[in-house]
Each structure stands twice: as C-alpha cells, then as structure tokens.
Short mmCIF file of C-alpha atoms in Angstrom, two decimals:
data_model
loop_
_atom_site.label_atom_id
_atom_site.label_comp_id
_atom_site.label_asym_id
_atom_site.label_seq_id
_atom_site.Cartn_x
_atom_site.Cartn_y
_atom_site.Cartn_z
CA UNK A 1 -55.49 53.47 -12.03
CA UNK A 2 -54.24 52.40 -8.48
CA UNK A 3 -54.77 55.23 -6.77
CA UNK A 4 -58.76 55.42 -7.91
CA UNK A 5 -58.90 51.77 -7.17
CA UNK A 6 -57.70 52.47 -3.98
CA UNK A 7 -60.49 55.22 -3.81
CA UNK A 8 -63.38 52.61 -5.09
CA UNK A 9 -62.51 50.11 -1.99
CA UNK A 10 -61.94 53.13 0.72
CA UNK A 11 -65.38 54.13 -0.34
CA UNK A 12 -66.67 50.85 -0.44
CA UNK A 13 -65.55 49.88 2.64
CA UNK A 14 -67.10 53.00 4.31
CA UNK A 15 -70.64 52.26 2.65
CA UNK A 16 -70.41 48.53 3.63
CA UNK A 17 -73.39 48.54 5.91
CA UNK A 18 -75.69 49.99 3.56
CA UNK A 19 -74.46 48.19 0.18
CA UNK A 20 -73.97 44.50 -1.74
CA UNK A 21 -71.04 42.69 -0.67
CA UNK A 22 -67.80 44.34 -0.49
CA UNK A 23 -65.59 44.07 -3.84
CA UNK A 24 -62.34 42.37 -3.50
CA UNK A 25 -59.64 44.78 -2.99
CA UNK A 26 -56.30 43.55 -2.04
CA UNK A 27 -53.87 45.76 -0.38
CA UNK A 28 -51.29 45.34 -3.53
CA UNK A 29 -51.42 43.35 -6.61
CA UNK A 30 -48.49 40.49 -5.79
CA UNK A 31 -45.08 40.43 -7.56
CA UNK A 32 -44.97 38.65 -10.63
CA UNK A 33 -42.70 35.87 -11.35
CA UNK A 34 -41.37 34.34 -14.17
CA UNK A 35 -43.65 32.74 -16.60
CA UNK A 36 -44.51 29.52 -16.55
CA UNK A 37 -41.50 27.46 -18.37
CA UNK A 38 -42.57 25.46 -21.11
CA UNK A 39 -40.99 23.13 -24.13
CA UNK A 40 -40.29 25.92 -26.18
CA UNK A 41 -38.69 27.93 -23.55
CA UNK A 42 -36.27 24.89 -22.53
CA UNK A 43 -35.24 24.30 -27.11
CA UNK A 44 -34.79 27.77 -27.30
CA UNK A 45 -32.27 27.80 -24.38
CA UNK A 46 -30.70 24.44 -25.05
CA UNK A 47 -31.92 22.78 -28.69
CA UNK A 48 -30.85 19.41 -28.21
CA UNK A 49 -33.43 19.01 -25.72
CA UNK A 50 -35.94 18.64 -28.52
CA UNK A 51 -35.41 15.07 -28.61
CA UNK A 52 -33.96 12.04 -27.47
CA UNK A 53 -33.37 10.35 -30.70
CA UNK A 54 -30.11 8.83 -30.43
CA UNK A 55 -29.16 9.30 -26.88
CA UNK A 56 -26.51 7.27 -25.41
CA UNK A 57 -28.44 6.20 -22.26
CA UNK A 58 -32.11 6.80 -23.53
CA UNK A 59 -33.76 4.94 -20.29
CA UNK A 60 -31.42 8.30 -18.55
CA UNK A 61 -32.39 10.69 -21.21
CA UNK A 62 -35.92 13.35 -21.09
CA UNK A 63 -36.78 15.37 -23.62
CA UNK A 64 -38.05 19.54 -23.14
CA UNK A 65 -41.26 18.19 -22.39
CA UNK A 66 -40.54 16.02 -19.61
CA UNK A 67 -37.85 18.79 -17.97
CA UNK A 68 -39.77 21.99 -18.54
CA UNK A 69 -42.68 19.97 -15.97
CA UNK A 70 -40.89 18.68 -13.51
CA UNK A 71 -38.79 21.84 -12.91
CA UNK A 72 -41.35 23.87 -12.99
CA UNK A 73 -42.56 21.72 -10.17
CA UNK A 74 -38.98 21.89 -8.46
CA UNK A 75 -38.97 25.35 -8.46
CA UNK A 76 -42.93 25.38 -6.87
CA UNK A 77 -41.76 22.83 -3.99
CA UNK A 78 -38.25 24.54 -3.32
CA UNK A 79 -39.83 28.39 -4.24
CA UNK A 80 -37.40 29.10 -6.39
CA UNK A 81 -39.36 32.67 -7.52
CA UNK A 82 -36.81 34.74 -9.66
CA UNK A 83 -35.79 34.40 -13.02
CA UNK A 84 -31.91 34.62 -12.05
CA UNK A 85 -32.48 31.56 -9.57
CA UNK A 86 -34.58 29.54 -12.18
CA UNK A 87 -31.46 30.31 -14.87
CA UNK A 88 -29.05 29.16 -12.90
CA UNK A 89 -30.76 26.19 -11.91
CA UNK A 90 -31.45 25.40 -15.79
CA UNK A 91 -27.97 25.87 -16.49
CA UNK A 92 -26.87 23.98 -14.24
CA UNK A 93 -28.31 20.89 -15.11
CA UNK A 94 -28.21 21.28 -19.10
CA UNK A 95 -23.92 21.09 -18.20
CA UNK A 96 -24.27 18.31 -15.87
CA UNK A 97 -26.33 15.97 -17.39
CA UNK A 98 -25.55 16.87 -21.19
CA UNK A 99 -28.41 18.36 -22.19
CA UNK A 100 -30.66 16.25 -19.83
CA UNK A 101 -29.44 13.00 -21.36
CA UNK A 102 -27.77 11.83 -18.24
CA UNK A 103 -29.07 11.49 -14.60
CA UNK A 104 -25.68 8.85 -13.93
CA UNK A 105 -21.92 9.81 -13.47
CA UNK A 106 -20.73 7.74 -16.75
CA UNK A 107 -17.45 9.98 -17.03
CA UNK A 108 -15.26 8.46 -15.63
CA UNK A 109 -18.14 6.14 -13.84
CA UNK A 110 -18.39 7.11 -10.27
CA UNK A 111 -20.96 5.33 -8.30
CA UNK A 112 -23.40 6.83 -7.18
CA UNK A 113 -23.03 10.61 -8.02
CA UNK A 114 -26.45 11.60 -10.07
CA UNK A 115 -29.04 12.93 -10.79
CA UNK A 116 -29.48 16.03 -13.30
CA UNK A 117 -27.00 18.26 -11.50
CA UNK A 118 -24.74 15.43 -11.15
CA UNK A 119 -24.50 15.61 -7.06
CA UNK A 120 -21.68 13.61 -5.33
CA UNK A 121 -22.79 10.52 -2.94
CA UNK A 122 -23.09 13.16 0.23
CA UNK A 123 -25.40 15.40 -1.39
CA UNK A 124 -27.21 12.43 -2.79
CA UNK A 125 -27.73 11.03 1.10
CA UNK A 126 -28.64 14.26 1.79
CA UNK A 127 -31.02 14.67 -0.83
CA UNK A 128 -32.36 11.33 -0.18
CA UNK A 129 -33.26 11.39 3.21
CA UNK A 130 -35.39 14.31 2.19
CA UNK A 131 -37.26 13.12 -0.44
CA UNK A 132 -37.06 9.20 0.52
CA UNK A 133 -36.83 9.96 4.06
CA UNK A 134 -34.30 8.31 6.45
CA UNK A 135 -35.46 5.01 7.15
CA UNK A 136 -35.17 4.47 3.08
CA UNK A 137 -31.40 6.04 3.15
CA UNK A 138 -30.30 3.85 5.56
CA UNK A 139 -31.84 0.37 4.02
CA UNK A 140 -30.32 1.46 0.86
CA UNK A 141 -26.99 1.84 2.22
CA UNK A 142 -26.51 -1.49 4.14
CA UNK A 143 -26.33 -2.91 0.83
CA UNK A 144 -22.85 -1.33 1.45
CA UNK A 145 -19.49 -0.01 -0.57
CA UNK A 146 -20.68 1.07 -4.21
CA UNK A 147 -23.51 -1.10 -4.28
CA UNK A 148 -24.94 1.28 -0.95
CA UNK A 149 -24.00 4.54 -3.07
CA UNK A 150 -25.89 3.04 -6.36
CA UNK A 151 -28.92 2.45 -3.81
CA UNK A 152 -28.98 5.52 -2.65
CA UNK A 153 -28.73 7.33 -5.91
CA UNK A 154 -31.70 5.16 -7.01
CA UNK A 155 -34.37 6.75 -4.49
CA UNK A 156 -33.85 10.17 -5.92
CA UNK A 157 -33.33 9.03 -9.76
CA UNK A 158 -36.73 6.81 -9.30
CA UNK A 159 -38.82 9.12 -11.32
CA UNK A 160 -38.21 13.12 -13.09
CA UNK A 161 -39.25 14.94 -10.39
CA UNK A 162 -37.07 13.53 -7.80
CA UNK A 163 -34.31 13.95 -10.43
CA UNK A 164 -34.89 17.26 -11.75
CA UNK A 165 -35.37 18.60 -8.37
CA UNK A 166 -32.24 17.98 -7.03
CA UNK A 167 -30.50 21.44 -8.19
CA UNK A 168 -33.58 23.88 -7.11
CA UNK A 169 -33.42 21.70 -3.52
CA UNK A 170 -29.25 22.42 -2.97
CA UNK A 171 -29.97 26.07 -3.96
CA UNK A 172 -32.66 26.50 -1.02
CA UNK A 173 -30.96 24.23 1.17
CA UNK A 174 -26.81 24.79 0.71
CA UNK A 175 -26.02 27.65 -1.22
CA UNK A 176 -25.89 30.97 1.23
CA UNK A 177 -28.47 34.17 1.26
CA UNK A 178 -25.40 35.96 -0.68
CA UNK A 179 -25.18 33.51 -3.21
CA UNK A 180 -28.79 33.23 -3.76
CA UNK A 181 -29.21 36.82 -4.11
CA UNK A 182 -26.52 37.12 -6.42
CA UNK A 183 -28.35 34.88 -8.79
CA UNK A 184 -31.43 36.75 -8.17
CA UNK A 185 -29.62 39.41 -9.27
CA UNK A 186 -28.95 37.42 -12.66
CA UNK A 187 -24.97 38.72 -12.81
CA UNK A 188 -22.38 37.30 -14.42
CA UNK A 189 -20.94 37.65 -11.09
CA UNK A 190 -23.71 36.32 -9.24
CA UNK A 191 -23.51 33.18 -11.65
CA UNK A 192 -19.75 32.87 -11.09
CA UNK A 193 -19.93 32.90 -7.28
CA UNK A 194 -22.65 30.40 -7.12
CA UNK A 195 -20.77 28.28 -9.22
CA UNK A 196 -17.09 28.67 -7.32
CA UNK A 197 -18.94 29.37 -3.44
CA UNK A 198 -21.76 27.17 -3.39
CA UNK A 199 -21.15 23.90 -6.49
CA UNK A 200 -17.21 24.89 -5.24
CA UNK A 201 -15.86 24.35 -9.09
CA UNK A 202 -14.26 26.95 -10.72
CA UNK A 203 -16.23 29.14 -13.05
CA UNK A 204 -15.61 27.86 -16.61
CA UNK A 205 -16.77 29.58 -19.52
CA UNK A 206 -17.89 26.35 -21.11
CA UNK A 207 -20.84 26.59 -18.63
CA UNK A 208 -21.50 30.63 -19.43
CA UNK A 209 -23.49 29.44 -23.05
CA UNK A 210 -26.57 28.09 -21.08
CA UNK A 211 -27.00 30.68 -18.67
CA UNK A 212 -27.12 33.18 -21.07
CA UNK A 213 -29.33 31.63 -22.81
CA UNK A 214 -31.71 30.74 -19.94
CA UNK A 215 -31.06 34.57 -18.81
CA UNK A 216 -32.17 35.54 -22.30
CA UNK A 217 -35.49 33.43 -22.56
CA UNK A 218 -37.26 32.73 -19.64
CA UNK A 219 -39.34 35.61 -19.34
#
C-alpha cells in the first residue's frame, strides 16, 4: 500500500504542471503514540479513582475524570510520548498521593512537600519557579520557615494541572536520557532504575501493582 502510494505522489508530482493541485503526500505517516488516556483507562489501572466518596481530604482529592485530563495535558506540555514514560508517570503518582486523594505530605506532616508525586520543598521551588515563575517563588518564600515552604507548595497545588504535572515535568527535566529510555523501554528494570536513580528511593514492590497495571492498559 506504501510503496504504490509512494508511486501515486512521484507521479503526481511529475505531472504537477499540467494537473489539479497536488495531493498531500507526506514523506512517512508519523509514529503513533499512546491513546488518548481517559476515565476508564485511569479505574481500570487504579479503581479507587472512581470516586471520591469518603476521602480523607476531599478539597485534596480528584476523581479519574479530573486526573485522566490534566495528565493528559502534562504529558502534551512536558512531551511525554511513550507508553513506558506515561506508566511510570501514572504510577508514580497513584503511590504518592494514594490514589490521587492527596496533593499534601499528611504522613508524618511535612510542610511543604506536595503535589501528586509528593515532591520535597526543593523540587517544589524548582517546580514553582517554572510554572509560577520566579518573582512568585520568591514572594512566597519571605513569608519564611514553614509558612515560606506551605507558600510555595501553594503556587503549584493552585489548580489540577499544576498538580498533576509535577511528575511528567521532573521526568523531562531531572531524570537522565538513560533513565528515560529505560522507561520507554517499559522494563521492570527500567521502572526500578527510575525509581532508585532518578526519585533516589529504593525500588519497593508495593509500588510494582500500579505500573503493571498502567503497563497493561494504556494502549
């Protein structure tokens, strides 16, 4: 089928001059990416992200609908492409935050480490002054002590896709070609050496569930 397409525009482009505009024939179809994530996709990985009904911190908590959007905008602004990448990401933050109920440290309650991959204060600042910029960073933290880190953590908890974005921007920005193709790769290993190289915690099989799952149904 490619090869007589590729016949149709050679032709075509040879008999421009005498015919109707040219057809559009692009050089190569581009790579295809995951699909779109969705709801569904998000309960079938993780099912407690139905709902919120009875969440702890509901004001913290966002349900399948609200995550599957504003990752799939994450991933858009940070172009996070593969399916390995989009996993880990996904897996990441369904540990951290419970499920997506939390965007606040509240075990043991350490100011201002947040959002839904549960970043400590430096990433936060870091995170901050590039989505809030640095002039925002730096008002926030004259508040000073805890009450700075709290501020801080605020700019990039302000609204879902600030949140949710936080794990697909430390991929792009922190983790290393190596370990980013390793979760491209969508290994065990890959997953294991993101999680002990670039979060630098040791890989737990308590976090293995979610991957798999996310490995298994984004598609």
């Amino acid at each position: 089928m490619g090869f007589k397409k590729n016949l149709f525009c050679a032709g075509a482009f040879a008999l421009g001059a005498l015919a109707a505009p040219l057809p559009d024939c692009p050089d190569r179809a581009p790579a295809a990416g995951p699909a779109a994530l969705t709801a569904a996709t998000l309960i079938a990985i993780a099912p407690k992200t139905e709902s919120c009904a009875g969440a702890d911190f509901p004001d913290e908590c966002a349900d399948a609908s609200k995550a599957a959007a504003a990752l799939s905008k994450a991933f858009k602004t940070y172009k996070i492409t593969s399916k390995g990448e989009q996993a880990a990401i996904i897996a990441y933050e369904l540990f951290e935050s419970g499920d997506f109920k939390y965007k606040k440290n509240h075990f043991p309650g350490r100011p201002g480490q947040g959002t839904r991959m549960m970043a400590m204060p430096n990433y936060v600042e870091q995170y901050a002054t590039s989505v809030a910029g640095a002039d925002a960073v730096a008002k926030a933290k004259a508040a000073g002590g805890d009450a700075g880190l709290v501020a801080v953590l605020a700019l990039v908890n302000s609204d879902d896709e600030k949140s949710f974005g936080s794990a697909a921007w430390f991929v792009s920005t922190v983790c290393s070609a190596e370990v980013r193709a390793g979760l491209a790769a969508a290994t065990k290993d890959g997953w294991n050496k993101f999680l002990s190289e670039c979060v630098e915690t040791p890989a737990d099989p308590t976090r293995d569930p979610a991957w798999t799952a996310a490995i298994a149904n984004i598609k």
